[in-house]
Amino acid sequence: GYGAEAEEATDNSPTLGTRTITCHRGRGLVPFSMEADQDWGAMQTEMIRLLNVAKDDKDEAVFSAATAPAANTPGGLIYDLITNYTSQIVASASSNTFAEPDLHALNDALPDRFEEGAAWLAAKETYSKTRQFASSGGGDPWEYLANGLPSLLLGYSHYKSPSIDSTFGSGENYILLLGRYNE
């Protein structure tokens, strides 16, 4: 807060609370015999590689989910937004469509303090749709091509998540996120 010169400071301390963190364990099982391990020297290495791929795929699907998590499963980012942060959701300007003004509305809704390090997150199909905005009379929201891929969308990098909804039809479709995901 602010006060007059030589005035006693007021108590502006924040209210501190306790964070609850629920831990979930991912697991996988690949039964095989000692004989198989002895016959194929790289079996353990290959099974570890396959388990890592399966874990990455499962984590991506779970953390991108818009639906309530199953028992003993972590909740997803989109589900958390829908459930706890509805004021952060930007609806499409036109019902059941995704157009260039929606892209700019989401960009404009990002608070200034989160711009540094922010990135887009969407399915590949959503990015394909945004590439069509330039050919349908709008401006080109992609900044430039690099190695065959646009590198920046309205000044922000972009990440792909195949599990995020990419339909633009009726119902609730949460197709595109913009934010800083490391906090």
XYZ file of C-alpha atoms in Angstrom:
183
model
C 0.000 0.000 0.000
C 0.859 3.665 -0.064
C 0.946 6.182 2.732
C 2.012 9.686 3.625
C 5.568 10.635 4.487
C 6.576 9.547 8.035
C 3.277 7.659 8.468
C 3.350 4.254 10.138
C 3.165 1.401 7.642
C 0.018 -0.700 7.565
C 0.026 -4.479 7.612
C -0.090 -5.508 3.952
C 1.010 -9.088 4.462
C -0.635 -11.729 2.285
C -2.848 -14.455 3.658
C -0.838 -17.658 3.562
C -2.494 -21.012 3.100
C -1.535 -24.622 2.735
C -1.246 -26.299 -0.636
C -2.502 -29.853 -0.945
C -0.641 -32.007 -3.411
C -2.058 -35.386 -4.298
C 0.520 -37.827 -5.592
C -0.296 -40.421 -8.226
C 1.879 -43.300 -9.271
C 2.236 -44.415 -12.846
C 3.090 -48.048 -13.337
C 3.642 -50.643 -15.997
C 4.342 -54.350 -15.999
C 6.057 -56.423 -18.657
C 6.330 -60.035 -17.550
C 9.102 -62.021 -19.203
C 11.214 -64.985 -18.277
C 14.893 -65.100 -17.423
C 15.353 -67.279 -20.489
C 13.908 -64.555 -22.732
C 16.225 -62.030 -21.078
C 19.220 -64.309 -21.665
C 18.227 -64.963 -25.287
C 17.778 -61.279 -26.077
C 20.497 -59.204 -24.411
C 18.775 -55.870 -25.102
C 15.348 -56.948 -23.825
C 15.461 -54.920 -20.600
C 16.688 -51.834 -22.441
C 13.967 -52.182 -25.073
C 11.228 -52.743 -22.458
C 12.358 -49.642 -20.539
C 12.223 -47.637 -23.771
C 8.715 -48.929 -24.536
C 7.525 -48.198 -20.990
C 8.841 -44.633 -21.296
C 6.963 -44.153 -24.580
C 3.772 -45.551 -23.024
C 4.186 -43.277 -19.975
C 4.666 -40.188 -22.169
C 1.559 -41.064 -24.214
C -0.526 -41.693 -21.095
C 0.660 -38.511 -19.352
C -0.094 -36.406 -22.429
C -3.625 -37.811 -22.672
C -4.320 -37.428 -18.932
C -2.906 -33.909 -18.576
C -4.786 -32.675 -21.691
C -8.138 -34.157 -20.643
C -11.215 -31.959 -20.364
C -13.182 -34.607 -18.472
C -13.099 -35.571 -14.803
C -10.210 -37.905 -14.013
C -10.743 -41.546 -13.201
C -9.964 -42.821 -9.713
C -6.247 -42.687 -8.825
C -5.546 -40.562 -11.904
C -4.292 -36.959 -11.909
C -6.593 -34.285 -13.293
C -5.815 -32.549 -16.535
C -5.011 -28.908 -17.228
C -8.158 -28.267 -19.274
C -10.370 -29.996 -16.697
C -8.817 -27.788 -14.000
C -9.542 -24.659 -16.069
C -13.148 -25.714 -16.699
C -13.696 -26.602 -13.047
C -11.790 -23.899 -11.164
C -10.949 -21.030 -13.514
C -14.001 -20.407 -15.724
C -13.228 -16.684 -15.831
C -10.068 -17.536 -17.785
C -11.998 -19.200 -20.634
C -12.541 -17.102 -23.755
C -15.599 -18.163 -25.746
C -15.747 -18.035 -29.525
C -17.228 -14.855 -30.979
C -19.598 -16.955 -33.114
C -21.352 -20.049 -31.897
C -19.786 -23.363 -32.968
C -16.997 -21.794 -35.011
C -13.313 -20.998 -34.704
C -12.181 -17.906 -36.597
C -9.279 -15.485 -36.561
C -11.026 -13.027 -34.172
C -11.137 -15.859 -31.598
C -7.373 -16.227 -31.821
C -6.896 -12.509 -31.189
C -9.469 -12.468 -28.363
C -7.542 -15.203 -26.552
C -4.300 -13.298 -27.111
C -5.877 -10.078 -25.789
C -7.185 -11.892 -22.682
C -3.684 -12.980 -21.627
C -2.622 -10.696 -18.753
C 0.564 -8.719 -19.469
C 2.444 -10.336 -16.587
C 2.107 -13.771 -18.247
C 3.248 -12.776 -21.741
C 6.930 -13.515 -21.199
C 7.406 -17.244 -21.699
C 3.810 -17.830 -22.821
C 3.040 -20.422 -25.500
C 0.073 -21.853 -27.381
C -1.108 -25.405 -26.819
C -3.436 -27.147 -29.266
C -3.898 -30.149 -31.521
C -2.274 -30.176 -34.952
C -5.700 -29.770 -36.597
C -6.271 -26.482 -34.761
C -2.955 -25.114 -36.021
C -3.916 -26.215 -39.539
C -7.124 -24.212 -39.186
C -5.180 -21.108 -38.086
C -2.969 -21.416 -41.169
C -6.109 -21.082 -43.291
C -7.009 -17.701 -41.770
C -4.524 -15.903 -44.048
C -6.014 -17.486 -47.174
C -9.594 -16.600 -46.186
C -9.157 -12.828 -46.228
C -7.633 -12.314 -42.783
C -4.133 -11.399 -41.801
C -1.480 -14.030 -41.370
C -1.129 -14.731 -37.630
C 1.989 -16.866 -38.242
C 5.127 -14.763 -38.168
C 7.402 -16.618 -40.555
C 8.255 -20.060 -41.825
C 11.257 -21.886 -40.416
C 12.228 -25.375 -41.505
C 8.800 -25.829 -43.069
C 6.940 -24.936 -39.878
C 5.736 -21.534 -38.710
C 7.725 -20.798 -35.607
C 5.611 -18.148 -33.882
C 1.870 -17.598 -33.710
C 1.088 -13.978 -32.791
C 4.536 -13.763 -31.236
C 4.332 -16.916 -29.098
C 5.805 -20.355 -29.626
C 3.450 -23.291 -29.904
C 3.235 -26.847 -28.631
C 1.148 -29.721 -29.895
C -1.071 -31.999 -27.867
C -2.920 -34.646 -29.878
C -5.352 -35.234 -27.001
C -6.746 -31.686 -26.948
C -10.121 -31.338 -28.649
C -9.828 -30.163 -32.249
C -13.507 -30.070 -33.241
C -15.216 -26.763 -33.908
C -18.823 -27.982 -33.796
C -21.614 -27.854 -31.280
C -21.072 -28.287 -27.574
C -18.176 -27.216 -25.412
C -14.936 -27.404 -27.356
C -11.763 -26.334 -25.586
C -9.373 -26.291 -28.526
C -6.643 -23.748 -27.828
C -4.733 -22.578 -24.770
C -2.409 -19.644 -24.336
C -0.415 -19.192 -21.184
C 2.737 -19.825 -19.239
C 2.722 -23.488 -18.255
C 5.766 -23.575 -16.008
C 4.156 -21.925 -12.972
